[in-house]
Short mmCIF file of C-alpha atoms in Angstrom, two decimals:
data_model
loop_
_atom_site.label_atom_id
_atom_site.label_comp_id
_atom_site.label_asym_id
_atom_site.label_seq_id
_atom_site.Cartn_x
_atom_site.Cartn_y
_atom_site.Cartn_z
CA MET Q 165 153.68 7.83 79.25
CA GLU Q 166 150.31 8.64 77.48
CA ASN Q 167 149.42 11.08 80.38
CA LYS Q 168 152.65 13.01 79.98
CA ILE Q 169 152.18 13.34 76.12
CA GLN Q 170 148.74 14.71 76.72
CA THR Q 171 149.94 17.15 79.41
CA ILE Q 172 152.69 18.45 77.12
CA GLN Q 173 150.08 18.87 74.28
CA GLU Q 174 147.74 20.86 76.62
CA THR Q 175 150.57 23.13 77.65
CA HIS Q 176 151.48 23.86 73.99
CA GLY Q 177 148.05 24.73 73.28
CA LEU Q 178 147.74 27.04 76.20
CA MET Q 179 150.86 28.78 75.19
CA GLU Q 180 149.61 29.22 71.71
CA ARG Q 181 146.27 30.84 73.05
CA LEU Q 182 148.38 33.05 75.31
CA GLU Q 183 150.53 34.29 72.37
CA LYS Q 184 147.53 35.10 70.38
CA ALA Q 185 145.99 37.07 73.09
CA VAL Q 186 149.18 39.01 73.64
CA THR Q 187 149.44 39.84 69.98
CA ARG Q 188 145.90 41.08 69.84
CA LEU Q 189 146.30 43.24 72.84
CA GLU Q 190 149.51 44.85 71.22
CA SER Q 191 147.72 45.41 67.96
CA LEU Q 192 144.78 47.14 69.77
CA PHE Q 193 147.19 49.36 71.83
CA SER Q 194 149.19 50.21 68.73
CA ASP Q 195 146.10 51.29 66.67
CA SER Q 196 144.73 53.37 69.71
CA HIS Q 197 148.18 55.15 70.04
CA SER Q 198 148.50 55.83 66.43
CA SER Q 199 145.06 57.37 66.19
CA GLY Q 200 145.55 59.65 69.40
CA GLY Q 201 148.87 60.85 67.95
CA MET Q 202 147.39 61.76 64.55
CA GLU Q 203 144.46 63.54 66.24
CA CYS Q 204 147.20 65.58 68.35
CA ASP Q 205 149.15 66.36 65.35
CA GLY Q 206 146.11 67.91 63.58
CA ILE Q 207 145.51 70.11 66.57
CA ASN Q 208 149.17 71.05 67.13
CA GLY Q 209 150.21 71.60 63.66
CA VAL Q 210 153.58 69.72 64.38
CA ASN Q 211 154.20 66.14 63.94
CA GLY Q 212 155.52 65.34 67.32
CA SER Q 213 158.79 64.22 66.05
CA ILE Q 214 162.10 65.94 65.09
CA ALA Q 215 162.31 67.33 61.74
CA PRO Q 216 164.68 65.90 59.14
CA TYR Q 217 166.79 69.07 58.96
CA VAL Q 218 167.18 69.22 62.69
CA GLU Q 219 168.25 65.54 62.79
CA ALA Q 220 170.77 66.36 59.95
CA PHE Q 221 172.10 69.21 62.01
CA ASP Q 222 172.41 66.90 65.12
CA ARG Q 223 174.51 64.67 62.92
CA LEU Q 224 176.80 67.65 62.17
CA LEU Q 225 176.95 68.45 65.97
CA ASN Q 226 177.89 64.88 66.85
CA GLY Q 227 180.26 64.55 63.97
CA SER Q 228 182.59 67.49 62.90
CA VAL Q 229 181.82 69.73 65.74
CA ALA Q 230 182.35 67.00 68.31
CA GLU Q 231 185.72 66.09 66.47
CA PHE Q 232 186.83 69.79 66.62
CA LEU Q 233 186.09 69.80 70.46
CA ARG Q 234 188.11 66.64 70.88
CA TYR Q 235 191.23 68.17 69.05
CA SER Q 236 190.74 71.51 70.93
CA LYS Q 237 190.84 69.63 74.28
CA ILE Q 238 194.05 68.14 73.27
CA LEU Q 239 195.70 71.48 72.76
CA GLU Q 240 194.08 72.82 75.99
CA GLY Q 241 194.44 76.23 77.36
CA ASP Q 242 192.72 79.19 75.24
CA VAL Q 243 191.82 76.81 72.39
CA LYS Q 244 189.97 74.51 74.60
CA THR Q 245 188.02 77.47 76.29
CA HIS Q 246 187.40 78.99 72.89
CA ALA Q 247 186.09 75.66 71.54
CA GLU Q 248 183.51 75.34 74.43
CA MET Q 249 182.14 78.67 73.32
CA VAL Q 250 181.83 77.39 69.89
CA ARG Q 251 179.93 74.37 71.08
CA ALA Q 252 177.55 76.67 73.08
CA ALA Q 253 176.98 78.76 69.94
CA PHE Q 254 175.96 75.75 67.85
CA GLN Q 255 173.64 74.48 70.48
CA ALA Q 256 172.03 77.87 70.34
CA GLN Q 257 171.67 77.50 66.58
CA ARG Q 258 170.27 73.99 67.08
CA SER Q 259 167.47 75.43 69.36
CA PHE Q 260 166.62 77.94 66.71
CA LEU Q 261 166.37 75.42 64.03
CA LEU Q 262 164.05 73.29 66.30
CA LEU Q 263 161.93 76.29 66.86
CA ALA Q 264 161.67 76.91 63.07
CA SER Q 265 160.77 73.35 62.37
CA GLN Q 266 157.80 73.46 64.62
CA CYS Q 267 156.58 77.10 64.39
CA GLN Q 268 155.63 79.49 61.62
CA GLU Q 269 157.85 82.46 60.72
CA PRO Q 270 157.10 85.46 62.83
CA PRO Q 271 157.43 89.22 61.49
CA GLU Q 272 161.01 90.28 60.69
CA ASN Q 273 161.51 92.41 63.89
CA GLU Q 274 160.53 89.50 66.04
CA VAL Q 275 163.03 87.18 64.21
CA ALA Q 276 165.75 89.52 65.29
CA MET Q 277 164.76 89.00 69.04
CA LEU Q 278 164.73 85.24 68.51
CA LEU Q 279 168.33 85.46 67.01
CA LYS Q 280 169.66 87.33 70.00
CA PRO Q 281 170.94 84.14 71.89
CA ILE Q 282 173.08 83.26 68.85
CA SER Q 283 174.41 86.88 68.33
CA GLU Q 284 175.43 86.99 71.96
CA LYS Q 285 177.35 83.72 71.65
CA ILE Q 286 179.13 85.06 68.55
CA GLN Q 287 179.96 88.31 70.23
CA GLU Q 288 181.34 86.33 73.23
CA ILE Q 289 183.66 84.25 70.96
CA GLN Q 290 184.99 87.40 69.27
CA ASN Q 291 185.57 89.31 72.68
CA PHE Q 292 187.46 86.25 73.94
CA ARG Q 293 189.89 86.71 71.13
CA GLU Q 294 190.34 90.49 71.59
CA ARG Q 295 191.10 89.95 75.31
CA ASN Q 296 193.74 87.37 74.55
CA ARG Q 297 195.66 88.98 71.68
CA GLY Q 298 198.84 88.15 73.48
CA SER Q 299 198.08 84.32 73.51
CA SER Q 300 200.69 81.96 72.00
CA MET Q 301 197.60 80.53 70.17
CA PHE Q 302 196.38 83.86 68.88
CA ASN Q 303 196.14 82.54 65.34
CA HIS Q 304 193.91 79.59 66.39
CA LEU Q 305 191.68 82.13 68.23
CA SER Q 306 191.53 84.44 65.29
CA ALA Q 307 190.61 81.78 62.86
CA VAL Q 308 187.59 80.92 65.01
CA SER Q 309 186.68 84.58 65.65
CA GLU Q 310 186.87 85.72 62.11
CA SER Q 311 184.68 82.76 60.82
CA ILE Q 312 182.19 82.25 63.51
CA PRO Q 313 179.71 84.81 62.20
CA ALA Q 314 178.95 82.11 59.63
CA LEU Q 315 176.24 81.08 61.97
CA GLY Q 316 174.50 84.03 60.81
CA TRP Q 317 173.47 82.04 57.57
CA ILE Q 318 170.06 81.57 59.11
CA ALA Q 319 169.45 85.31 58.57
CA VAL Q 320 170.69 85.20 55.02
CA SER Q 321 168.40 84.92 52.00
CA PRO Q 322 168.43 83.85 49.16
CA LYS Q 323 171.89 82.23 49.28
CA PRO Q 324 173.09 81.44 52.63
CA GLY Q 325 175.59 78.81 51.44
CA PRO Q 326 178.03 81.18 49.74
CA TYR Q 327 178.02 83.40 52.91
CA VAL Q 328 179.21 80.46 54.98
CA LYS Q 329 182.04 79.88 52.35
CA GLU Q 330 183.07 83.51 52.49
CA MET Q 331 183.39 83.20 56.38
CA ASN Q 332 185.32 79.99 55.91
CA ASP Q 333 187.70 81.83 53.55
CA ALA Q 334 188.34 84.39 56.27
CA ALA Q 335 189.39 81.54 58.71
CA THR Q 336 191.98 80.05 56.18
CA PHE Q 337 194.02 83.25 56.50
CA TYR Q 338 194.84 82.39 59.96
CA THR Q 339 194.72 78.55 59.73
CA ASN Q 340 197.47 78.84 57.11
CA ARG Q 341 199.57 80.50 59.57
CA VAL Q 342 198.90 77.77 62.13
CA LEU Q 343 199.92 75.14 59.53
CA LYS Q 344 203.15 77.10 58.66
CA ASP Q 345 204.03 77.25 62.35
CA TYR Q 346 203.32 73.60 63.24
CA LYS Q 347 203.08 71.39 60.17
CA ASN Q 348 206.77 70.14 60.73
CA SER Q 349 206.81 70.18 64.44
CA ASP Q 350 203.41 69.23 66.01
CA THR Q 351 200.69 67.50 64.01
CA ARG Q 352 198.12 67.91 66.76
CA HIS Q 353 197.69 71.56 65.45
CA VAL Q 354 197.30 70.35 61.78
CA ASP Q 355 194.45 67.92 62.91
CA TRP Q 356 192.88 70.86 64.75
CA VAL Q 357 192.90 72.99 61.54
CA LYS Q 358 191.39 70.10 59.53
CA SER Q 359 188.71 69.53 62.03
CA TYR Q 360 187.69 73.27 62.26
CA LEU Q 361 187.53 73.94 58.61
CA ASN Q 362 185.59 70.63 58.08
CA ILE Q 363 182.75 72.13 60.32
CA TRP Q 364 182.13 74.79 57.68
CA SER Q 365 182.42 72.44 54.81
CA GLU Q 366 179.82 70.23 56.19
CA LEU Q 367 177.66 73.07 57.18
CA GLN Q 368 177.67 74.30 53.52
CA ALA Q 369 176.63 70.76 52.36
CA TYR Q 370 173.93 70.80 55.13
CA ILE Q 371 172.59 74.12 53.90
CA LYS Q 372 172.64 73.08 50.21
CA GLU Q 373 170.49 70.03 51.01
CA HIS Q 374 168.01 71.55 53.54
CA HIS Q 375 167.95 75.35 53.24
CA THR Q 376 169.24 76.17 49.73
CA THR Q 377 167.44 79.59 49.52
CA GLY Q 378 167.15 80.41 53.13
CA LEU Q 379 165.89 78.88 56.34
CA THR Q 380 162.84 76.74 56.05
CA TRP Q 381 160.06 77.55 58.55
CA SER Q 382 157.12 75.34 59.37
CA LYS Q 383 153.94 75.88 57.46
CA THR Q 384 151.83 74.93 60.45
CA GLY Q 385 151.92 75.32 64.12
CA PRO Q 386 151.80 78.65 66.17
CA VAL Q 387 153.77 81.62 65.16
CA ALA Q 388 157.27 81.77 66.69
CA SER Q 389 157.75 83.96 69.72
CA PRO Q 390 160.13 84.35 72.69
CA MET Q 391 157.65 82.29 74.74
CA SER Q 392 157.65 79.46 72.19
CA MET Q 393 161.52 79.66 72.18
CA ARG Q 394 161.47 79.11 75.84
CA SER Q 395 159.08 76.36 75.52
CA VAL Q 396 161.26 74.57 72.82
CA LEU Q 397 164.33 74.97 75.24
CA THR Q 398 162.56 73.30 78.27
CA SER Q 399 160.18 70.65 76.69
CA GLY Q 400 161.14 70.34 73.00
CA SER Q 401 157.85 71.50 71.80
CA CYS Q 402 156.82 74.71 70.20
CA LEU Q 403 153.46 74.64 72.10
CA SER Q 404 153.74 76.63 75.32
CA PRO Q 405 152.33 75.23 78.58
CA PRO Q 406 149.29 76.94 80.20
CA PRO Q 407 150.46 80.21 81.83
CA PRO Q 408 150.74 80.26 85.64
CA PRO Q 409 148.36 82.33 87.63
CA PRO Q 410 149.44 86.08 87.74
CA PRO Q 411 151.45 86.91 90.81
CA PRO Q 412 150.18 89.26 93.43
CA PRO Q 413 150.85 92.91 92.56
CA GLY Q 414 154.19 94.35 93.80
CA PRO Q 415 155.05 97.72 95.14
CA PRO Q 416 154.96 100.57 92.60
CA PRO Q 417 158.35 101.11 90.80
CA ILE Q 418 160.53 103.76 92.10
CA PHE Q 419 162.59 104.33 88.88
CA ASP Q 420 161.40 104.43 85.26
CA THR Q 421 163.50 101.82 83.70
CA GLU Q 422 161.29 101.15 80.48
CA THR Q 423 163.37 103.47 78.32
CA ALA Q 424 166.61 101.82 79.17
CA LYS Q 425 165.11 98.31 78.76
CA ASP Q 426 163.56 99.15 75.33
CA GLU Q 427 166.76 100.73 74.10
CA GLY Q 428 168.99 97.92 75.27
CA THR Q 429 166.71 95.20 73.68
CA ALA Q 430 166.64 97.21 70.31
CA SER Q 431 170.46 97.48 70.21
CA ARG Q 432 170.93 93.74 70.99
CA SER Q 433 168.36 92.82 68.42
CA ALA Q 434 170.35 94.89 65.71
CA LEU Q 435 173.60 93.25 66.70
CA PHE Q 436 173.19 90.13 64.64
CA ALA Q 437 172.17 92.14 61.45
CA GLN Q 438 175.26 94.24 61.90
CA LEU Q 439 177.53 91.17 62.13
CA ASN Q 440 176.38 90.03 58.80
CA GLN Q 441 177.23 93.37 57.21
CA GLY Q 442 181.04 92.60 57.52
CA GLU Q 443 183.03 95.64 56.22
CA ALA Q 444 179.89 97.29 54.84
CA ILE Q 445 179.07 98.37 58.43
CA THR Q 446 181.07 101.49 58.01
CA LYS Q 447 179.36 102.61 54.75
CA GLY Q 448 176.59 104.59 56.68
CA LEU Q 449 179.05 106.78 58.55
CA ARG Q 450 179.32 110.38 57.61
CA HIS Q 451 182.45 112.40 57.09
CA VAL Q 452 183.13 114.91 59.72
CA SER Q 453 184.89 118.17 58.63
CA ASP Q 454 187.72 119.78 60.81
CA ASP Q 455 185.33 122.65 61.90
CA GLN Q 456 182.96 120.07 63.36
CA LYS Q 457 185.57 118.20 65.43
CA THR Q 458 185.82 119.36 69.12
CA HIS Q 459 189.51 118.66 69.40
CA LYS Q 460 190.28 121.07 66.55
CA ASN Q 461 187.61 123.79 67.34
CA PRO Q 462 187.81 125.04 70.85
CA SER Q 463 184.47 126.95 70.49
CA LEU Q 464 182.59 123.78 70.27
CA ARG Q 465 183.96 122.47 73.57
CA ALA Q 466 182.86 125.74 75.19
CA GLN Q 467 179.25 125.16 74.12
CA GLY Q 468 179.09 121.95 76.28
CA PRO Q 469 177.27 118.80 75.31
CA PRO Q 470 173.67 118.93 74.05
CA VAL Q 471 170.86 118.34 76.41
CA ARG Q 472 169.19 115.09 75.59
CA SER Q 473 165.45 114.79 75.47
CA PRO Q 474 163.97 112.24 77.92
CA THR Q 475 161.61 110.92 75.32
CA LYS Q 476 162.22 107.33 74.05
CA SER Q 477 162.26 108.46 70.47
CA HIS Q 478 165.30 110.57 70.66
CA THR Q 479 167.76 110.08 67.89
CA PRO Q 480 171.30 111.59 68.41
CA SER Q 481 172.60 113.73 65.53
CA PRO Q 482 175.57 112.21 63.76
CA THR Q 483 177.52 115.09 64.53
CA SER Q 484 176.72 115.40 68.21
CA PRO Q 485 179.73 115.12 70.40
CA LYS Q 486 179.67 112.26 72.97
CA ASN Q 487 178.15 113.07 76.31
CA SER Q 488 181.10 111.53 78.18
CA PRO Q 489 184.53 112.86 77.96
CA GLN Q 490 187.06 110.71 76.24
CA GLN Q 491 188.80 108.38 78.75
CA ASN Q 492 192.40 108.96 79.40
CA HIS Q 493 194.31 105.69 79.90
CA ALA Q 494 197.49 105.52 82.09
CA PRO Q 495 200.49 104.33 79.99
CA VAL Q 496 201.70 100.73 80.60
CA LEU Q 497 204.93 98.98 80.34
CA GLU Q 498 204.98 95.79 82.36
CA LEU Q 499 205.39 92.03 82.37
CA GLU Q 500 202.08 90.21 83.12
CA GLY Q 501 202.89 86.47 83.41
CA LYS Q 502 204.62 85.71 80.01
CA LYS Q 503 203.23 88.70 78.20
CA TRP Q 504 204.90 92.11 77.95
CA ARG Q 505 202.12 94.85 77.87
CA VAL Q 506 203.14 98.11 76.27
CA GLU Q 507 199.99 100.26 76.00
CA TYR Q 508 198.88 103.84 75.66
CA GLN Q 509 202.35 105.26 75.24
CA GLU Q 510 202.52 108.85 73.74
CA ASP Q 511 205.68 110.70 72.61
CA LYS Q 512 207.93 108.21 74.30
CA ASN Q 513 211.21 107.44 72.27
CA ASP Q 514 213.20 105.75 75.07
CA LEU Q 515 211.16 102.70 75.86
CA VAL Q 516 213.25 99.53 76.34
CA ILE Q 517 212.51 95.86 77.34
CA ASN Q 518 215.36 93.89 78.68
CA ASN Q 519 215.79 90.48 80.16
CA THR Q 520 213.42 88.76 77.76
CA GLU Q 521 212.85 85.02 77.55
CA LEU Q 522 211.96 82.74 74.71
CA LYS Q 523 208.54 81.89 76.09
CA GLN Q 524 207.56 85.56 76.32
CA VAL Q 525 205.41 87.63 73.94
CA ALA Q 526 205.01 91.45 73.53
CA TYR Q 527 201.72 93.03 72.90
CA ILE Q 528 201.79 96.64 71.88
CA PHE Q 529 198.50 98.56 71.89
CA LYS Q 530 197.56 102.15 71.10
CA CYS Q 531 200.94 103.66 71.17
CA ASN Q 532 201.50 106.81 69.38
CA LYS Q 533 204.63 108.78 68.33
CA SER Q 534 206.76 106.39 70.37
CA THR Q 535 209.69 104.01 69.76
CA LEU Q 536 210.26 100.67 71.66
CA GLN Q 537 213.49 98.49 71.76
CA ILE Q 538 213.21 94.90 72.66
CA LYS Q 539 216.54 93.21 73.49
CA GLY Q 540 217.22 89.49 73.47
CA LYS Q 541 215.18 86.62 72.04
CA ILE Q 542 211.23 86.61 72.42
CA ASN Q 543 208.58 84.46 70.96
CA SER Q 544 206.38 86.93 69.20
CA ILE Q 545 205.46 90.68 68.97
CA THR Q 546 202.10 92.12 68.14
CA ILE Q 547 201.57 95.80 67.20
CA ASP Q 548 197.95 96.69 67.35
CA ASN Q 549 196.08 100.14 66.73
CA CYS Q 550 199.31 102.06 66.90
CA LYS Q 551 200.30 105.26 64.84
CA LYS Q 552 203.70 106.75 64.02
CA PHE Q 553 205.35 103.81 66.07
CA GLY Q 554 208.84 102.54 65.76
CA LEU Q 555 210.03 99.06 66.91
CA VAL Q 556 213.63 97.67 67.05
CA PHE Q 557 214.19 94.17 68.18
CA ASP Q 558 216.96 91.56 68.30
CA ASN Q 559 215.44 88.09 67.46
CA VAL Q 560 211.89 86.63 67.31
CA VAL Q 561 211.33 82.99 67.00
CA GLY Q 562 207.67 83.18 65.99
CA ILE Q 563 205.97 86.07 64.18
CA VAL Q 564 205.94 89.87 64.25
CA GLU Q 565 202.36 91.14 63.50
CA VAL Q 566 201.18 94.49 62.62
CA ILE Q 567 197.28 94.94 62.84
CA ASN Q 568 195.16 98.08 62.30
CA SER Q 569 198.00 100.43 62.47
CA ARG Q 570 199.40 103.45 60.52
CA ASP Q 571 202.99 104.71 59.87
CA ILE Q 572 204.87 101.92 61.46
CA GLN Q 573 208.59 101.34 61.11
CA ILE Q 574 210.22 98.09 62.17
CA GLN Q 575 214.02 97.37 62.27
CA VAL Q 576 215.29 93.79 62.68
CA MET Q 577 218.69 93.48 64.22
CA GLY Q 578 218.80 89.71 64.16
CA LYS Q 579 216.48 87.05 62.77
CA VAL Q 580 212.65 86.73 62.48
CA PRO Q 581 210.90 84.01 60.27
CA THR Q 582 207.70 85.80 59.49
CA ILE Q 583 206.35 89.40 59.52
CA SER Q 584 202.49 89.82 59.01
CA ILE Q 585 200.89 93.18 58.02
CA ASN Q 586 197.16 93.29 58.20
CA LYS Q 587 194.92 96.27 57.71
CA THR Q 588 197.68 98.70 57.96
CA GLU Q 589 198.57 101.98 56.10
CA GLY Q 590 202.27 102.70 55.95
CA CYS Q 591 204.73 100.14 57.07
CA HIS Q 592 208.56 100.16 56.52
CA ILE Q 593 210.58 97.17 57.49
CA TYR Q 594 214.42 97.24 57.75
CA LEU Q 595 215.87 93.77 57.38
CA SER Q 596 219.21 92.68 58.67
CA GLU Q 597 221.61 90.51 56.74
CA GLU Q 598 220.52 87.53 58.89
CA SER Q 599 216.82 88.02 58.28
CA LEU Q 600 216.82 88.26 54.54
CA ASP Q 601 214.92 84.88 54.41
CA CYS Q 602 212.16 86.36 56.22
CA GLU Q 603 208.58 85.97 54.80
CA ILE Q 604 206.33 89.04 54.56
CA VAL Q 605 202.59 88.28 54.59
CA SER Q 606 200.16 91.19 54.02
CA ALA Q 607 196.42 91.65 53.56
CA LYS Q 608 194.24 94.71 53.17
CA SER Q 609 197.27 97.02 53.65
CA SER Q 610 198.90 99.78 51.67
CA GLU Q 611 202.32 101.83 51.43
CA MET Q 612 204.36 98.74 52.52
CA ASN Q 613 208.16 98.88 51.79
CA ILE Q 614 210.92 96.45 52.56
CA LEU Q 615 214.43 97.91 53.03
CA ILE Q 616 217.36 95.62 52.21
CA PRO Q 617 220.72 96.33 53.55
CA GLN Q 618 223.21 97.35 50.75
CA GLY Q 619 226.61 98.04 52.23
CA ASP Q 620 226.27 100.96 54.69
CA ASP Q 621 222.86 101.93 53.27
CA TYR Q 622 219.48 100.40 52.47
CA LYS Q 623 217.66 100.03 49.24
CA GLU Q 624 213.89 100.16 49.29
CA PHE Q 625 211.50 97.77 47.62
CA PRO Q 626 207.72 98.27 47.63
CA VAL Q 627 205.33 95.36 48.51
CA PRO Q 628 202.90 94.82 45.70
CA GLU Q 629 199.27 96.09 46.40
CA GLN Q 630 197.68 95.26 43.16
CA PHE Q 631 197.38 91.82 41.53
CA LYS Q 632 196.05 90.32 38.31
CA THR Q 633 194.49 86.95 38.17
CA ALA Q 634 194.04 84.62 35.10
CA TRP Q 635 192.75 81.17 34.28
CA ASP Q 636 195.58 78.98 32.81
CA GLY Q 637 193.35 76.21 31.82
CA SER Q 638 193.32 74.12 34.99
CA LYS Q 639 193.62 76.68 37.81
CA LEU Q 640 193.71 80.39 38.65
CA VAL Q 641 197.19 82.04 38.62
CA THR Q 642 197.58 85.33 40.46
CA GLU Q 643 200.67 87.61 40.27
CA PRO Q 644 201.57 91.25 41.02
CA ALA Q 645 200.34 93.61 38.37
CA GLU Q 646 202.80 95.99 36.90
CA ILE Q 647 201.55 99.51 36.72
CA VAL Q 648 202.59 101.21 33.59
CA GLY Q 649 202.92 104.90 33.85
#
């Protein structure tokens, strides 16, 4: 019995000695690792870990952006595809923030180059919306397309937060339409709207906390460059790996492509700055008088296009005619899937669409001095970039939308719940007795008139264009302004 007790005591003593030895080894390893890390930090100019503001952005990605993706996948179709593009744009921004957290700010012209991946993602999102104007979820696509330039906050100083809010307000014009269409029929769309707007609310809070006056660059480390961006994308570190040995010289080039390459790079670099201008992008354009327009002055056409200098520094004159002739498109009137395409019609007053179905939509694009009649019941109608165009239709269950057009006349024979007029000059809408409960939504438009049936005639009522806003003690109250002559 005594021998067993002695053996147990010896075993306990051995275990205690082993535990002390392990503890000592762990302490030595920890000190060595910490010392080595600090020495590396001093050399690299970075702390080897993710910056707090990058971690905060990751929380936004894993939170509100992930939630938006989840609701978009539920809706499927174009909305799901669009959401994947949004995710890619946020990932591109995350890479840029990681670069800024590890590298010093480069010259302004090089910043534009580093922003190119984000600007390309924004352009891709907006192009997708333009290619799918006939989509049944066009308002969803428009909400995203109109507000995604908010990612340009990283190039805005000293107040990037209000810029994001301005883009968020642009989205609400379309999200309100989504809510109107689905709030009583399909709550999945309501959840989608809330999740999307929540992204920009959280981004504003993120900017306020980490980048109040503009993007915060690292004070240490190398100066950011395209090579350091590639290094961040591949290794997560701003430091570039040693360059590989130079490849053997290739054959001499046959064509001189430097000019095209430089010009293409410069134009893409300017894209992001142009996106941030908004409507101000047109302020630098110069008015061209009639005597300088080739279509009104045959003598200019006879002179031919100017000969372009082969030098890289050539800048075309604002009044120079385009080198390529204007492309003439063939007129289109066809059913493509569930979308009626009516495009490039000129001086046609006998256009008719028959045999419509409830799931079909009509998209009318760049038609001039023409009239179209749509018989039966259809889901929605969009008039885009048309001039002096007339539309007569029986019934629409969704919305009739007029965008970027001039001198439009619409006659409703049956019913329509909503007519939207956006960026349009001159729009006359003739309502029927059945459609008097129709709602007219307008923005950035002028010379709009609603004609109400009065017996055998119509009475014209102008849509207000001028408003006054006042504070009533608790909120802003806006109402049409009466112009006193």
